[in-house]
GROMACS .gro file of N, CA and C in nm:
model
  459
    1ASN      N    1  -2.708  16.192  -5.696
    1ASN     CA    2  -2.852  16.131  -5.742
    1ASN      C    3  -2.789  16.106  -5.884
    2LYS      N    4  -2.733  16.130  -5.943
    2LYS     CA    5  -2.703  16.086  -6.078
    2LYS      C    6  -2.645  15.913  -6.067
    3SER      N    7  -2.565  15.917  -5.986
    3SER     CA    8  -2.474  15.786  -5.995
    3SER      C    9  -2.583  15.665  -5.905
    4MET      N   10  -2.643  15.705  -5.836
    4MET     CA   11  -2.746  15.605  -5.758
    4MET      C   12  -2.882  15.616  -5.875
    5LEU      N   13  -2.909  15.669  -5.958
    5LEU     CA   14  -2.990  15.692  -6.047
    5LEU      C   15  -3.007  15.560  -6.145
    6GLY      N   16  -2.846  15.622  -6.214
    6GLY     CA   17  -2.788  15.522  -6.277
    6GLY      C   18  -2.785  15.355  -6.242
    7ILE      N   19  -2.750  15.312  -6.102
    7ILE     CA   20  -2.710  15.210  -6.055
    7ILE      C   21  -2.883  15.144  -6.030
    8GLY      N   22  -2.980  15.241  -5.971
    8GLY     CA   23  -3.087  15.159  -5.933
    8GLY      C   24  -3.168  15.114  -6.089
    9THR      N   25  -3.154  15.267  -6.204
    9THR     CA   26  -3.209  15.203  -6.311
    9THR      C   27  -3.146  15.065  -6.409
   10PHE      N   28  -3.075  15.025  -6.347
   10PHE     CA   29  -2.987  14.922  -6.452
   10PHE      C   30  -3.036  14.832  -6.333
   11LEU      N   31  -3.070  14.842  -6.193
   11LEU     CA   32  -3.051  14.709  -6.135
   11LEU      C   33  -3.228  14.695  -6.148
   12HIS      N   34  -3.313  14.787  -6.156
   12HIS     CA   35  -3.463  14.796  -6.166
   12HIS      C   36  -3.491  14.674  -6.304
   13GLY      N   37  -3.416  14.760  -6.406
   13GLY     CA   38  -3.408  14.688  -6.510
   13GLY      C   39  -3.399  14.572  -6.547
   14ALA      N   40  -3.273  14.493  -6.461
   14ALA     CA   41  -3.228  14.366  -6.470
   14ALA      C   42  -3.306  14.290  -6.397
   15LEU      N   43  -3.352  14.314  -6.277
   15LEU     CA   44  -3.393  14.202  -6.135
   15LEU      C   45  -3.545  14.186  -6.178
   16LEU      N   46  -3.630  14.286  -6.236
   16LEU     CA   47  -3.786  14.264  -6.228
   16LEU      C   48  -3.823  14.167  -6.356
   17PRO      N   49  -3.817  14.220  -6.443
   17PRO     CA   50  -3.838  14.160  -6.599
   17PRO      C   51  -3.744  13.993  -6.616
   18THR      N   52  -3.631  13.999  -6.528
   18THR     CA   53  -3.583  13.888  -6.525
   18THR      C   54  -3.709  13.797  -6.444
   19ASN      N   55  -3.719  13.816  -6.335
   19ASN     CA   56  -3.813  13.754  -6.226
   19ASN      C   57  -3.953  13.728  -6.300
   20TRP      N   58  -3.965  13.857  -6.328
   20TRP     CA   59  -4.129  13.796  -6.382
   20TRP      C   60  -4.132  13.692  -6.485
   21ILE      N   61  -4.040  13.675  -6.587
   21ILE     CA   62  -3.974  13.610  -6.681
   21ILE      C   63  -3.948  13.412  -6.603
   22LEU      N   64  -3.880  13.429  -6.518
   22LEU     CA   65  -3.930  13.322  -6.475
   22LEU      C   66  -4.008  13.252  -6.409
   23ALA      N   67  -4.053  13.371  -6.337
   23ALA     CA   68  -4.161  13.351  -6.303
   23ALA      C   69  -4.292  13.251  -6.367
   24GLY      N   70  -4.291  13.344  -6.507
   24GLY     CA   71  -4.400  13.286  -6.634
   24GLY      C   72  -4.330  13.139  -6.663
   25LEU      N   73  -4.204  13.112  -6.646
   25LEU     CA   74  -4.149  12.995  -6.746
   25LEU      C   75  -4.127  12.884  -6.641
   26TYR      N   76  -4.138  12.914  -6.525
   26TYR     CA   77  -4.135  12.755  -6.445
   26TYR      C   78  -4.252  12.769  -6.345
   27GLY      N   79  -4.321  12.892  -6.343
   27GLY     CA   80  -4.432  12.881  -6.220
   27GLY      C   81  -4.412  12.884  -6.122
   28ASP      N   82  -4.299  12.954  -6.086
   28ASP     CA   83  -4.285  12.942  -5.920
   28ASP      C   84  -4.293  13.090  -5.843
   29LEU      N   85  -4.410  13.087  -5.765
   29LEU     CA   86  -4.388  13.220  -5.739
   29LEU      C   87  -4.261  13.310  -5.667
   30THR      N   88  -4.224  13.198  -5.571
   30THR     CA   89  -4.061  13.269  -5.528
   30THR      C   90  -3.985  13.411  -5.634
   31PHE      N   91  -4.004  13.331  -5.734
   31PHE     CA   92  -3.958  13.472  -5.880
   31PHE      C   93  -4.027  13.631  -5.811
   32VAL      N   94  -4.145  13.539  -5.809
   32VAL     CA   95  -4.268  13.700  -5.767
   32VAL      C   96  -4.183  13.778  -5.655
   33TRP      N   97  -4.197  13.716  -5.550
   33TRP     CA   98  -4.177  13.767  -5.414
   33TRP      C   99  -3.998  13.845  -5.421
   34ILE      N  100  -3.929  13.751  -5.515
   34ILE     CA  101  -3.790  13.836  -5.542
   34ILE      C  102  -3.774  13.920  -5.623
   35ALA      N  103  -3.947  13.953  -5.741
   35ALA     CA  104  -3.900  14.060  -5.800
   35ALA      C  105  -3.997  14.206  -5.735
   36ALA      N  106  -4.079  14.154  -5.642
   36ALA     CA  107  -4.159  14.235  -5.513
   36ALA      C  108  -3.988  14.299  -5.461
   37LEU      N  109  -3.941  14.223  -5.366
   37LEU     CA  110  -3.815  14.285  -5.305
   37LEU      C  111  -3.766  14.378  -5.375
   38SER      N  112  -3.731  14.308  -5.498
   38SER     CA  113  -3.598  14.389  -5.580
   38SER      C  114  -3.691  14.505  -5.621
   39ASP      N  115  -3.802  14.570  -5.647
   39ASP     CA  116  -3.866  14.660  -5.687
   39ASP      C  117  -3.833  14.770  -5.572
   40ALA      N  118  -3.861  14.700  -5.448
   40ALA     CA  119  -3.895  14.754  -5.316
   40ALA      C  120  -3.749  14.871  -5.316
   41VAL      N  121  -3.624  14.767  -5.313
   41VAL     CA  122  -3.497  14.813  -5.318
   41VAL      C  123  -3.481  14.920  -5.435
   42ALA      N  124  -3.476  14.877  -5.574
   42ALA     CA  125  -3.450  14.956  -5.671
   42ALA      C  126  -3.518  15.085  -5.652
   43PHE      N  127  -3.632  15.018  -5.705
   43PHE     CA  128  -3.695  15.151  -5.703
   43PHE      C  129  -3.715  15.290  -5.640
   44GLY      N  130  -3.689  15.200  -5.529
   44GLY     CA  131  -3.675  15.321  -5.399
   44GLY      C  132  -3.581  15.419  -5.410
   45ALA      N  133  -3.475  15.329  -5.456
   45ALA     CA  134  -3.354  15.427  -5.504
   45ALA      C  135  -3.414  15.512  -5.610
   46VAL      N  136  -3.427  15.434  -5.724
   46VAL     CA  137  -3.432  15.499  -5.844
   46VAL      C  138  -3.599  15.643  -5.820
   47GLY      N  139  -3.702  15.625  -5.761
   47GLY     CA  140  -3.756  15.772  -5.715
   47GLY      C  141  -3.694  15.858  -5.667
   48LEU      N  142  -3.628  15.808  -5.535
   48LEU     CA  143  -3.555  15.932  -5.461
   48LEU      C  144  -3.454  15.970  -5.519
   49ALA      N  145  -3.334  15.892  -5.598
   49ALA     CA  146  -3.249  15.969  -5.687
   49ALA      C  147  -3.318  16.057  -5.792
   50LEU      N  148  -3.400  16.026  -5.862
   50LEU     CA  149  -3.443  16.116  -6.031
   50LEU      C  150  -3.519  16.239  -5.940
   51PHE      N  151  -3.602  16.236  -5.794
   51PHE     CA  152  -3.638  16.378  -5.765
   51PHE      C  153  -3.552  16.477  -5.677
   52ASN      N  154  -3.425  16.435  -5.687
   52ASN     CA  155  -3.321  16.481  -5.601
   52ASN      C  156  -3.258  16.535  -5.735
   53LEU      N  157  -3.216  16.432  -5.835
   53LEU     CA  158  -3.160  16.476  -5.968
   53LEU      C  159  -3.264  16.616  -5.991
   54ALA      N  160  -3.376  16.653  -5.969
   54ALA     CA  161  -3.438  16.697  -6.094
   54ALA      C  162  -3.448  16.897  -6.016
   55LEU      N  163  -3.441  16.828  -5.890
   55LEU     CA  164  -3.416  16.958  -5.757
   55LEU      C  165  -3.302  17.015  -5.784
   56VAL      N  166  -3.216  16.939  -5.782
   56VAL     CA  167  -3.072  17.008  -5.790
   56VAL      C  168  -3.034  16.995  -5.907
   57THR      N  169  -3.093  17.024  -6.045
   57THR     CA  170  -3.039  17.018  -6.154
   57THR      C  171  -3.163  17.170  -6.185
   58ALA      N  172  -3.218  17.171  -6.143
   58ALA     CA  173  -3.346  17.255  -6.178
   58ALA      C  174  -3.238  17.448  -6.191
   59PRO      N  175  -3.308  17.540  -6.260
   59PRO     CA  176  -3.316  17.620  -6.242
   59PRO      C  177  -3.302  17.761  -6.111
   60LYS      N  178  -3.228  17.805  -6.062
   60LYS     CA  179  -3.277  17.847  -5.924
   60LYS      C  180  -3.410  17.952  -6.012
   61VAL      N  181  -3.393  18.065  -6.075
   61VAL     CA  182  -3.524  18.111  -6.155
   61VAL      C  183  -3.634  17.989  -6.223
   62GLY      N  184  -3.737  18.008  -6.150
   62GLY     CA  185  -3.817  17.935  -6.220
   62GLY      C  186  -3.836  17.785  -6.167
   63ARG      N  187  -3.769  17.728  -6.041
   63ARG     CA  188  -3.806  17.620  -5.991
   63ARG      C  189  -3.912  17.528  -6.006
   64VAL      N  190  -3.993  17.605  -5.938
   64VAL     CA  191  -4.134  17.557  -5.924
   64VAL      C  192  -4.206  17.502  -6.053
   65SER      N  193  -4.187  17.590  -6.149
   65SER     CA  194  -4.197  17.560  -6.286
   65SER      C  195  -4.116  17.449  -6.356
   66PHE      N  196  -4.060  17.444  -6.315
   66PHE     CA  197  -3.956  17.325  -6.410
   66PHE      C  198  -3.973  17.188  -6.361
   67ILE      N  199  -4.001  17.198  -6.183
   67ILE     CA  200  -4.080  17.065  -6.116
   67ILE      C  201  -4.196  17.044  -6.152
   68ALA      N  202  -4.239  17.138  -6.175
   68ALA     CA  203  -4.419  17.072  -6.235
   68ALA      C  204  -4.420  16.991  -6.405
   69SER      N  205  -4.297  17.119  -6.451
   69SER     CA  206  -4.283  17.009  -6.613
   69SER      C  207  -4.271  16.900  -6.585
   70TYR      N  208  -4.129  16.881  -6.508
   70TYR     CA  209  -4.070  16.748  -6.519
   70TYR      C  210  -4.181  16.676  -6.417
   71SER      N  211  -4.292  16.722  -6.354
   71SER     CA  212  -4.362  16.599  -6.308
   71SER      C  213  -4.493  16.595  -6.443
   72VAL      N  214  -4.513  16.690  -6.475
   72VAL     CA  215  -4.620  16.625  -6.616
   72VAL      C  216  -4.544  16.549  -6.718
   73ILE      N  217  -4.430  16.598  -6.785
   73ILE     CA  218  -4.372  16.501  -6.855
   73ILE      C  219  -4.317  16.349  -6.795
   74THR      N  220  -4.296  16.342  -6.667
   74THR     CA  221  -4.288  16.212  -6.583
   74THR      C  222  -4.434  16.143  -6.613
   75GLY      N  223  -4.542  16.201  -6.604
   75GLY     CA  224  -4.644  16.100  -6.630
   75GLY      C  225  -4.721  16.106  -6.720
   76LEU      N  226  -4.692  16.171  -6.854
   76LEU     CA  227  -4.685  16.115  -7.010
   76LEU      C  228  -4.583  16.061  -7.029
   77ALA      N  229  -4.490  16.025  -6.984
   77ALA     CA  230  -4.397  15.901  -7.048
   77ALA      C  231  -4.492  15.779  -6.996
   78GLY      N  232  -4.515  15.789  -6.885
   78GLY     CA  233  -4.524  15.673  -6.813
   78GLY      C  234  -4.662  15.616  -6.866
   79PHE      N  235  -4.780  15.724  -6.900
   79PHE     CA  236  -4.886  15.712  -6.923
   79PHE      C  237  -4.860  15.661  -7.140
   80ALA      N  238  -4.748  15.682  -7.134
   80ALA     CA  239  -4.723  15.625  -7.344
   80ALA      C  240  -4.624  15.529  -7.314
   81GLY      N  241  -4.607  15.469  -7.209
   81GLY     CA  242  -4.523  15.307  -7.168
   81GLY      C  243  -4.651  15.240  -7.155
   82GLY      N  244  -4.730  15.300  -7.069
   82GLY     CA  245  -4.843  15.220  -7.068
   82GLY      C  246  -4.950  15.178  -7.198
   83SER      N  247  -4.954  15.277  -7.296
   83SER     CA  248  -5.027  15.294  -7.386
   83SER      C  249  -4.981  15.210  -7.499
   84LEU      N  250  -4.869  15.232  -7.513
   84LEU     CA  251  -4.755  15.152  -7.636
   84LEU      C  252  -4.734  14.979  -7.565
   85SER      N  253  -4.757  14.953  -7.473
   85SER     CA  254  -4.729  14.799  -7.452
   85SER      C  255  -4.838  14.716  -7.486
   86GLY      N  256  -4.975  14.771  -7.509
   86GLY     CA  257  -5.062  14.689  -7.532
   86GLY      C  258  -5.087  14.662  -7.679
   87PRO      N  259  -5.043  14.772  -7.775
   87PRO     CA  260  -4.997  14.700  -7.928
   87PRO      C  261  -4.891  14.590  -7.921
   88LEU      N  262  -4.795  14.648  -7.863
   88LEU     CA  263  -4.646  14.596  -7.876
   88LEU      C  264  -4.677  14.471  -7.801
   89LEU      N  265  -4.745  14.417  -7.691
   89LEU     CA  266  -4.811  14.291  -7.697
   89LEU      C  267  -4.870  14.236  -7.805
   90GLY      N  268  -4.983  14.321  -7.855
   90GLY     CA  269  -5.017  14.230  -7.979
   90GLY      C  270  -4.930  14.145  -8.126
   91VAL      N  271  -4.828  14.282  -8.146
   91VAL     CA  272  -4.742  14.229  -8.235
   91VAL      C  273  -4.614  14.095  -8.143
   92PHE      N  274  -4.585  14.087  -8.049
   92PHE     CA  275  -4.497  13.968  -7.990
   92PHE      C  276  -4.588  13.851  -7.950
   93GLN      N  277  -4.694  13.869  -7.965
   93GLN     CA  278  -4.758  13.733  -7.926
   93GLN      C  279  -4.780  13.661  -8.046
   94SER      N  280  -4.797  13.772  -8.177
   94SER     CA  281  -4.824  13.671  -8.309
   94SER      C  282  -4.694  13.664  -8.359
   95LEU      N  283  -4.567  13.655  -8.341
   95LEU     CA  284  -4.444  13.607  -8.317
   95LEU      C  285  -4.463  13.440  -8.352
   96ASP      N  286  -4.360  13.343  -8.382
   96ASP     CA  287  -4.378  13.230  -8.304
   96ASP      C  288  -4.209  13.226  -8.220
   97TYR      N  289  -4.232  13.133  -8.141
   97TYR     CA  290  -4.138  13.140  -8.068
   97TYR      C  291  -4.068  12.991  -8.047
   98THR      N  292  -3.932  12.910  -8.030
   98THR     CA  293  -3.867  12.832  -8.056
   98THR      C  294  -3.843  12.760  -7.895
   99VAL      N  295  -3.859  12.885  -7.791
   99VAL     CA  296  -3.852  12.840  -7.662
   99VAL      C  297  -3.957  12.757  -7.632
  100PRO      N  298  -3.956  12.649  -7.556
  100PRO     CA  299  -4.074  12.605  -7.495
  100PRO      C  300  -4.125  12.681  -7.400
  101GLY      N  301  -4.282  12.753  -7.373
  101GLY     CA  302  -4.387  12.808  -7.267
  101GLY      C  303  -4.337  12.962  -7.301
  102TRP      N  304  -4.211  13.021  -7.435
  102TRP     CA  305  -4.196  13.162  -7.423
  102TRP      C  306  -4.317  13.230  -7.482
  103ASN      N  307  -4.342  13.322  -7.458
  103ASN     CA  308  -4.468  13.399  -7.512
  103ASN      C  309  -4.426  13.562  -7.593
  104GLY      N  310  -4.507  13.608  -7.605
  104GLY     CA  311  -4.570  13.740  -7.586
  104GLY      C  312  -4.493  13.801  -7.499
  105PHE      N  313  -4.562  13.774  -7.367
  105PHE     CA  314  -4.543  13.806  -7.286
  105PHE      C  315  -4.366  13.866  -7.244
  106HIS      N  316  -4.313  13.734  -7.194
  106HIS     CA  317  -4.204  13.705  -7.186
  106HIS      C  318  -4.086  13.836  -7.252
  107THR      N  319  -4.117  13.816  -7.409
  107THR     CA  320  -4.081  13.902  -7.517
  107THR      C  321  -4.071  14.054  -7.437
  108LEU      N  322  -4.212  14.099  -7.425
  108LEU     CA  323  -4.243  14.263  -7.365
  108LEU      C  324  -4.138  14.277  -7.270
  109PHE      N  325  -4.148  14.233  -7.143
  109PHE     CA  326  -4.075  14.171  -7.053
  109PHE      C  327  -3.925  14.193  -7.086
  110ALA      N  328  -3.869  14.120  -7.120
  110ALA     CA  329  -3.753  14.149  -7.240
  110ALA      C  330  -3.702  14.260  -7.261
  111VAL      N  331  -3.791  14.326  -7.382
  111VAL     CA  332  -3.800  14.430  -7.424
  111VAL      C  333  -3.777  14.512  -7.289
  112SER      N  334  -3.853  14.534  -7.235
  112SER     CA  335  -3.866  14.656  -7.112
  112SER      C  336  -3.771  14.643  -6.996
  113GLY      N  337  -3.704  14.553  -6.988
  113GLY     CA  338  -3.582  14.509  -6.893
  113GLY      C  339  -3.472  14.553  -6.964
  114ILE      N  340  -3.430  14.578  -7.118
  114ILE     CA  341  -3.319  14.629  -7.190
  114ILE      C  342  -3.322  14.780  -7.177
  115GLY      N  343  -3.475  14.794  -7.201
  115GLY     CA  344  -3.507  14.910  -7.212
  115GLY      C  345  -3.450  15.038  -7.067
  116ARG      N  346  -3.503  14.954  -6.967
  116ARG     CA  347  -3.514  14.995  -6.798
  116ARG      C  348  -3.323  14.999  -6.773
  117MET      N  349  -3.233  14.902  -6.842
  117MET     CA  350  -3.103  14.873  -6.798
  117MET      C  351  -3.026  14.935  -6.857
  118PHE      N  352  -3.080  14.999  -6.979
  118PHE     CA  353  -2.999  15.085  -7.035
  118PHE      C  354  -3.049  15.282  -7.034
  119ALA      N  355  -3.137  15.266  -6.992
  119ALA     CA  356  -3.184  15.385  -6.953
  119ALA      C  357  -3.045  15.514  -6.856
  120TRP      N  358  -2.999  15.483  -6.793
  120TRP     CA  359  -2.862  15.562  -6.786
  120TRP      C  360  -2.787  15.605  -6.851
  121VAL      N  361  -2.825  15.562  -6.972
  121VAL     CA  362  -2.735  15.613  -7.088
  121VAL      C  363  -2.756  15.750  -7.089
  122LEU      N  364  -2.902  15.775  -7.066
  122LEU     CA  365  -2.987  15.944  -7.097
  122LEU      C  366  -2.940  16.026  -6.976
  123LEU      N  367  -2.834  15.950  -6.904
  123LEU     CA  368  -2.824  16.057  -6.767
  123LEU      C  369  -2.673  16.130  -6.818
  124ARG      N  370  -2.626  16.055  -6.889
  124ARG     CA  371  -2.472  16.125  -6.951
  124ARG      C  372  -2.510  16.269  -6.967
  125GLY      N  373  -2.574  16.297  -7.045
  125GLY     CA  374  -2.585  16.477  -7.069
  125GLY      C  375  -2.635  16.568  -7.012
  126VAL      N  376  -2.647  16.465  -6.847
  126VAL     CA  377  -2.711  16.586  -6.746
  126VAL      C  378  -2.564  16.623  -6.647
  127ASN      N  379  -2.586  16.746  -6.667
  127ASN     CA  380  -2.449  16.784  -6.591
  127ASN      C  381  -2.542  16.811  -6.437
  128GLU      N  382  -2.465  16.769  -6.338
  128GLU     CA  383  -2.534  16.764  -6.168
  128GLU      C  384  -2.388  16.838  -6.101
  129PRO      N  385  -2.382  16.910  -6.042
  129PRO     CA  386  -2.270  17.000  -5.975
  129PRO      C  387  -2.243  16.832  -5.867
  130ASN      N  388  -2.059  16.893  -5.857
  130ASN     CA  389  -2.072  16.763  -5.764
  130ASN      C  390  -2.071  16.644  -5.724
  131ALA      N  391  -2.106  16.615  -5.806
  131ALA     CA  392  -2.178  16.469  -5.851
  131ALA      C  393  -2.045  16.337  -5.827
  132TRP      N  394  -2.079  16.246  -5.777
  132TRP     CA  395  -2.004  16.155  -5.809
  132TRP      C  396  -2.022  16.063  -5.896
  133ARG      N  397  -1.886  16.028  -5.947
  133ARG     CA  398  -1.899  15.896  -6.079
  133ARG      C  399  -1.970  15.794  -6.032
  134THR      N  400  -2.018  15.749  -6.124
  134THR     CA  401  -2.086  15.562  -6.063
  134THR      C  402  -1.986  15.453  -6.002
  135ARG      N  403  -1.890  15.478  -6.078
  135ARG     CA  404  -1.775  15.400  -6.059
  135ARG      C  405  -1.726  15.416  -5.907
  136ASP      N  406  -1.740  15.568  -5.881
  136ASP     CA  407  -1.701  15.572  -5.701
  136ASP      C  408  -1.766  15.571  -5.628
  137VAL      N  409  -1.903  15.539  -5.672
  137VAL     CA  410  -2.018  15.483  -5.581
  137VAL      C  411  -2.000  15.372  -5.536
  138LEU      N  412  -1.984  15.216  -5.655
  138LEU     CA  413  -1.947  15.085  -5.671
  138LEU      C  414  -1.836  15.030  -5.614
  139ARG      N  415  -1.728  15.108  -5.590
  139ARG     CA  416  -1.637  15.110  -5.482
  139ARG      C  417  -1.626  15.137  -5.383
  140ARG      N  418  -1.735  15.270  -5.335
  140ARG     CA  419  -1.723  15.289  -5.197
  140ARG      C  420  -1.823  15.165  -5.139
  141ALA      N  421  -1.894  15.130  -5.205
  141ALA     CA  422  -1.991  15.018  -5.196
  141ALA      C  423  -1.960  14.888  -5.164
  142ARG      N  424  -1.847  14.849  -5.256
  142ARG     CA  425  -1.837  14.741  -5.235
  142ARG      C  426  -1.671  14.700  -5.140
  143ALA      N  427  -1.638  14.845  -5.065
  143ALA     CA  428  -1.522  14.825  -4.984
  143ALA      C  429  -1.626  14.821  -4.799
  144VAL      N  430  -1.754  14.872  -4.844
  144VAL     CA  431  -1.869  14.898  -4.708
  144VAL      C  432  -1.884  14.798  -4.713
  145TRP      N  433  -1.906  14.664  -4.788
  145TRP     CA  434  -1.978  14.551  -4.833
  145TRP      C  435  -1.888  14.456  -4.770
  146LYS      N  436  -1.742  14.507  -4.807
  146LYS     CA  437  -1.639  14.376  -4.759
  146LYS      C  438  -1.573  14.417  -4.650
  147GLY      N  439  -1.603  14.514  -4.592
  147GLY     CA  440  -1.541  14.549  -4.443
  147GLY      C  441  -1.661  14.523  -4.340
  148SER      N  442  -1.792  14.471  -4.367
  148SER     CA  443  -1.864  14.463  -4.281
  148SER      C  444  -1.860  14.325  -4.269
  149ALA      N  445  -1.905  14.298  -4.122
  149ALA     CA  446  -1.877  14.144  -4.058
  149ALA      C  447  -2.001  14.060  -4.077
  150LEU      N  448  -2.084  14.117  -4.187
  150LEU     CA  449  -2.224  14.002  -4.248
  150LEU      C  450  -2.207  13.869  -4.252
  151PRO      N  451  -2.264  13.792  -4.195
  151PRO     CA  452  -2.223  13.685  -4.227
  151PRO      C  453  -2.262  13.618  -4.357
  152TRP      N  454  -2.362  13.688  -4.432
  152TRP     CA  455  -2.423  13.577  -4.560
  152TRP      C  456  -2.317  13.660  -4.651
  153ARG      N  457  -2.253  13.751  -4.633
  153ARG     CA  458  -2.129  13.799  -4.741
  153ARG      C  459  -2.075  13.731  -4.848
   0.00000   0.00000   0.00000
């Protein structure tokens, strides 16, 4: 759970904002479709791994209260992120940019992407029993990928 959450948040942070930025700069909707596909794959992993990690790390006594508190905190964090994005956008829009076509939205997406990409660092202190190391998950995925007979690999 922990390693999948780390991989998922990194991919989510790298792929989504990058594609949003490229769609805005080039005016090509292909990047929006790539972002939508990336969101489905990466956030599918993030949502499932996050909930599973909460279940595994929750104390046996008071587990229902723990999960309820987790849900409230997750909702508040989402609300705070949305609430802060407006004022941040105002600050970023007031800056002068040297890259043609770049504006405050692109900066906001870049900041969001960097924050998402490195959110896995927050997981380091979480103790998950019997967890696979992220390195081992990536090695296993690479071995499976190389062993497959898929024509596009």
